[in-house]
Coordinates of C-alpha atoms and ligand atoms in Angstrom, one line a residue:
M1 CA -19.7 -23.3 25.2
K2 CA -17.4 -21.8 22.5
K3 CA -14.2 -23.6 21.9
M4 CA -11.1 -21.5 22.6
V5 CA -7.7 -22.9 21.5
I6 CA -4.6 -21.3 23.0
L7 CA -1.2 -22.1 21.4
T8 CA 1.6 -21.2 23.7
G9 CA 5.4 -21.0 23.4
A10 CA 8.4 -20.0 25.5
G11 CA 7.2 -16.4 25.9
M12 CA 4.3 -17.7 27.9
S13 CA 6.7 -18.7 30.7
A14 CA 9.2 -15.9 30.3
E15 CA 7.5 -13.8 33.1
S16 CA 7.9 -16.9 35.4
G17 CA 11.6 -16.7 34.9
I18 CA 12.1 -19.5 32.3
S19 CA 14.3 -18.4 29.4
T20 CA 13.0 -18.3 25.8
F21 CA 15.0 -19.9 23.1
R22 CA 15.6 -17.3 20.4
D23 CA 15.4 -14.0 22.2
S24 CA 18.8 -12.3 22.9
G25 CA 20.2 -14.2 26.0
G26 CA 17.9 -17.1 25.1
L27 CA 18.8 -20.8 25.6
W28 CA 20.0 -21.2 22.0
E29 CA 22.7 -18.5 22.5
Q30 CA 24.1 -20.5 25.4
H31 CA 23.9 -24.0 24.0
R32 CA 24.1 -25.5 20.5
V33 CA 20.6 -26.7 19.7
E34 CA 22.1 -29.6 17.6
D35 CA 24.1 -30.8 20.7
V36 CA 21.4 -30.7 23.3
A37 CA 18.1 -30.9 21.5
S38 CA 18.5 -33.3 18.6
I39 CA 18.4 -37.0 18.4
E40 CA 21.9 -37.0 16.8
G41 CA 23.2 -34.9 19.7
Y42 CA 21.8 -37.5 22.2
E43 CA 23.4 -40.4 20.3
R44 CA 26.8 -38.6 20.3
N45 CA 26.8 -37.4 23.9
P46 CA 23.9 -38.7 26.0
K47 CA 25.4 -37.4 29.2
L48 CA 25.5 -33.8 27.9
V49 CA 21.9 -34.0 26.9
L50 CA 20.7 -35.7 30.2
D51 CA 22.5 -33.0 32.2
F52 CA 21.0 -30.2 30.1
Y53 CA 17.5 -31.4 30.8
N54 CA 18.3 -32.2 34.5
E55 CA 19.3 -28.6 34.9
R56 CA 16.0 -27.4 33.2
R57 CA 14.0 -29.8 35.4
R58 CA 15.7 -28.6 38.6
Q59 CA 14.6 -25.1 37.8
L60 CA 10.9 -26.1 37.8
P61 CA 10.2 -26.1 41.6
T62 CA 11.9 -22.7 41.8
V63 CA 9.4 -21.0 39.4
K64 CA 5.7 -20.2 39.6
P65 CA 3.0 -19.7 37.0
C66 CA 2.6 -16.0 36.1
R67 CA -0.6 -14.0 35.9
G68 CA -0.8 -14.9 32.2
H69 CA -1.0 -18.7 33.0
E70 CA -3.6 -17.9 35.7
L71 CA -5.8 -16.0 33.3
V72 CA -5.5 -18.8 30.7
A73 CA -6.7 -21.2 33.3
A74 CA -9.5 -18.8 34.4
L75 CA -10.9 -18.8 30.9
E76 CA -12.2 -22.3 31.5
Q77 CA -15.1 -20.7 33.4
H78 CA -16.4 -19.2 30.2
F79 CA -15.0 -21.3 27.3
D80 CA -14.2 -24.9 26.4
V81 CA -10.5 -24.3 26.5
T82 CA -7.7 -26.4 25.1
V83 CA -4.1 -25.3 25.6
I84 CA -1.7 -26.6 22.9
T85 CA 1.8 -25.8 24.3
Q86 CA 5.3 -26.2 22.9
N87 CA 6.5 -25.7 26.4
V88 CA 7.9 -28.6 28.4
D89 CA 7.3 -27.0 31.8
D90 CA 4.2 -27.7 33.9
L91 CA 3.2 -24.1 34.5
H92 CA -0.2 -24.3 32.7
E93 CA -1.2 -27.3 34.8
R94 CA 0.0 -25.7 38.0
A95 CA -2.0 -22.6 37.2
G96 CA -5.1 -24.8 36.9
S97 CA -5.5 -25.5 33.2
T98 CA -7.1 -28.9 32.9
N99 CA -6.8 -29.6 29.1
V100 CA -3.2 -29.2 28.0
V101 CA -1.6 -30.9 24.9
H102 CA 2.2 -30.9 25.1
L103 CA 3.5 -30.9 21.6
H104 CA 7.2 -31.1 22.5
G105 CA 7.0 -33.4 25.6
E106 CA 7.2 -32.8 29.3
L107 CA 10.2 -32.1 31.5
M108 CA 8.7 -34.0 34.5
K109 CA 8.4 -37.2 32.4
A110 CA 11.0 -39.8 31.3
T111 CA 10.8 -42.5 28.8
S112 CA 12.7 -45.3 27.0
T113 CA 15.4 -44.6 24.4
L114 CA 14.2 -47.5 22.4
N115 CA 10.4 -46.8 22.4
P116 CA 10.0 -43.2 23.4
N117 CA 6.3 -42.9 22.5
D118 CA 5.2 -46.2 23.9
P119 CA 2.8 -45.1 26.8
R120 CA 4.0 -48.1 28.9
Q121 CA 7.5 -46.7 29.0
I122 CA 6.6 -43.2 30.1
V123 CA 7.1 -42.4 33.8
T124 CA 6.5 -39.3 35.8
L125 CA 9.6 -38.2 37.8
D126 CA 9.0 -37.0 41.3
A127 CA 10.5 -34.1 43.3
D128 CA 12.9 -36.4 45.1
H129 CA 14.2 -38.2 42.0
M130 CA 14.4 -35.4 39.4
D131 CA 17.6 -36.3 37.6
I132 CA 18.1 -38.9 34.9
H133 CA 21.6 -40.5 35.0
L134 CA 23.4 -42.6 32.5
G135 CA 22.6 -46.2 33.5
D136 CA 19.0 -45.5 34.7
K137 CA 16.7 -47.9 32.8
A138 CA 13.2 -47.7 31.4
A139 CA 10.8 -50.6 31.7
D140 CA 12.1 -52.1 28.4
G141 CA 15.6 -52.1 29.7
S142 CA 16.9 -49.3 27.5
Q143 CA 18.5 -46.1 28.8
L144 CA 15.9 -43.8 30.4
R145 CA 15.8 -40.5 28.5
P146 CA 13.8 -37.2 28.9
F147 CA 10.3 -37.3 27.5
I148 CA 11.1 -34.5 25.1
V149 CA 10.5 -34.3 21.3
W150 CA 13.9 -33.4 19.9
F151 CA 14.7 -32.0 16.5
G152 CA 14.8 -34.8 14.0
E153 CA 11.9 -36.7 15.8
A154 CA 8.3 -37.0 14.9
V155 CA 5.7 -34.9 16.9
P156 CA 3.2 -37.6 17.9
E157 CA 0.6 -35.1 19.2
I158 CA 0.5 -33.0 16.0
E159 CA -2.5 -34.7 14.4
R160 CA -4.6 -34.3 17.6
A161 CA -3.5 -30.7 17.8
A162 CA -4.4 -30.0 14.2
Y163 CA -7.9 -31.5 14.8
I164 CA -8.3 -29.3 17.9
A165 CA -7.2 -26.2 15.9
S166 CA -9.7 -27.0 13.2
E167 CA -12.6 -26.9 15.7
A168 CA -11.6 -23.5 17.3
D169 CA -14.1 -20.7 17.6
I170 CA -11.4 -18.4 18.9
F171 CA -7.7 -19.1 18.5
V172 CA -5.0 -17.4 20.6
V173 CA -1.3 -17.5 20.1
I174 CA 0.9 -16.5 23.0
G175 CA 4.7 -16.1 23.1
T176 CA 6.0 -18.1 20.2
S177 CA 8.3 -17.0 17.4
L178 CA 6.5 -19.6 15.2
N179 CA 9.9 -20.7 13.9
V180 CA 9.4 -24.4 14.5
Y181 CA 7.2 -26.7 12.4
P182 CA 4.9 -28.5 12.6
A183 CA 3.7 -26.4 15.5
A184 CA 3.8 -23.2 13.6
G185 CA 1.6 -24.7 10.8
L186 CA -1.3 -25.2 13.2
I187 CA -2.6 -21.8 12.3
Q188 CA -3.5 -23.1 8.9
Y189 CA -6.1 -25.4 10.4
V190 CA -8.0 -22.6 12.2
P191 CA -11.4 -22.1 10.5
S192 CA -11.8 -18.9 8.6
H193 CA -14.7 -17.7 10.9
A194 CA -12.5 -17.9 14.0
P195 CA -10.8 -14.7 15.2
I196 CA -7.0 -15.1 15.8
Y197 CA -5.3 -13.1 18.6
L198 CA -1.5 -13.0 18.9
I199 CA 0.0 -11.9 22.2
D200 CA 3.7 -11.1 21.9
P201 CA 5.7 -8.0 22.7
K202 CA 7.6 -8.3 19.4
E203 CA 6.5 -8.4 15.8
V204 CA 6.1 -12.1 14.7
P205 CA 6.8 -12.8 11.1
W206 CA 3.6 -14.5 9.9
N207 CA 4.1 -15.9 6.4
S208 CA 0.5 -16.5 5.9
L209 CA -2.6 -14.7 4.6
H210 CA -4.2 -15.0 8.0
R211 CA -5.9 -12.1 9.5
Y212 CA -5.0 -11.7 13.2
H213 CA -5.2 -9.1 15.9
H214 CA -1.8 -8.4 17.5
I215 CA -1.8 -7.5 21.2
Q216 CA 1.8 -6.3 21.4
K217 CA 2.4 -7.0 25.0
G218 CA 3.8 -9.6 27.4
A219 CA 1.8 -12.7 28.3
S220 CA 0.2 -11.3 31.5
E221 CA -0.7 -7.8 30.3
G222 CA -1.7 -9.2 26.9
M223 CA -4.0 -11.7 28.5
E224 CA -5.7 -8.9 30.6
E225 CA -6.2 -7.0 27.4
L226 CA -7.6 -10.0 25.6
L227 CA -10.1 -10.6 28.4
K228 CA -11.3 -7.0 28.2
M229 CA -11.7 -7.3 24.4
I230 CA -13.6 -10.5 24.6
V231 CA -15.9 -9.2 27.4
L232 CA -16.6 -6.1 25.4
K233 CA -17.4 -8.1 22.3
A234 CA -19.8 -10.3 24.2
W235 CA -21.4 -7.2 25.7
R236 CA -21.8 -5.6 22.3
N237 CA -23.3 -8.8 20.9
C238 CA -25.8 -8.9 23.8
S239 CA -26.9 -5.2 23.4
R240 CA -27.6 -5.6 19.6
Ligands
LIG1 N1 5.3 -12.6 26.9 C1 4.9 -13.1 25.6 N2 5.8 -13.4 24.7 C2 7.1 -13.1 24.9 C3 7.6 -12.6 26.2 C4 6.6 -12.3 27.2 N3 6.9 -11.8 28.4 N4 8.9 -12.5 26.1 C5 9.3 -13.0 24.9 N5 8.2 -13.3 24.2 C6 8.1 -13.9 22.8 C7 9.3 -13.5 21.9 O1 9.1 -12.2 21.3 C8 9.2 -14.6 20.9 O2 8.4 -14.3 19.8 O3 8.2 -15.3 22.9 C9 8.7 -15.8 21.7 C10 9.7 -16.9 22.0 O4 10.1 -17.5 20.9 P1 11.2 -18.7 20.9 O5 12.3 -18.4 21.9 O6 11.5 -19.1 19.5 O7 10.3 -19.9 21.6 P2 9.2 -20.9 20.9 O8 8.5 -20.2 19.8 O9 8.4 -21.4 22.0 O10 10.2 -22.0 20.4 C11 9.6 -23.2 19.7 O11 11.7 -24.2 19.6 O12 13.8 -24.9 20.3 C12 12.5 -25.2 20.2 O13 11.5 -27.0 21.2 C13 11.8 -25.6 21.5 O14 9.4 -25.5 21.9 C14 10.5 -24.8 21.5 C15 10.4 -24.4 20.0

């Protein structure tokens, strides 16, 4: 089976009702990123940061995967698919994707403030205990914090993601402004023979020499179009 790698960002979940970050009305217009999504912000005011993520987490049970998430999951019938997502929601998994790498962490997980990437400290929160409060402790006794990669922190999954990108036969980018590194740099690892498809309703400034096919649509409509293109290509190859 051919390897398809799908890099997703906030636009993937926009049609499910989760705000993007940098669009107008996006999260970073309502909150200062350095206050709620940086390690320094957490050290200055942990309660503000815990509350910000508690609110995001409480939204999860109220939203559902969109058609785009479902079509991404359905591709597993025809391709060896890995989703590399910058999103911290669980909508890819809930749509049925079985191979998801979360570059920026997961909202439904919590970890230790002292050793955030130690697997022994990472716990999954359940629907009855969604909030993290000041005073909640991780296994190592330090304050429990969201399992989120904040600005100023290393991205532990990036090497694995770069390797996965380097093995792609087809690479698809959905709903990311490609503003945030190292995630945005993954495209550089895509082999030159692999076609790159970009699904985003807006122009995305690519500062690379990469050739790509822009499907200028939202995630769901864009995925429908991508599927048609791929089926057509396979059919043309067969009839040669
Ligand atoms: N379908 C597809 N794409 C969409 C849709 C949609 N319905 N609506 C908006 N978009 C696109 C926007 O045009 C934009 O290019 O999604 C992109 C969202 O970009 P950002 O808000 O910058 O989100 P993202 O790229 O995921 O941000 C990366 O920044 O703050 C951090 O950690 C946060 O993981 C996040 C990272």
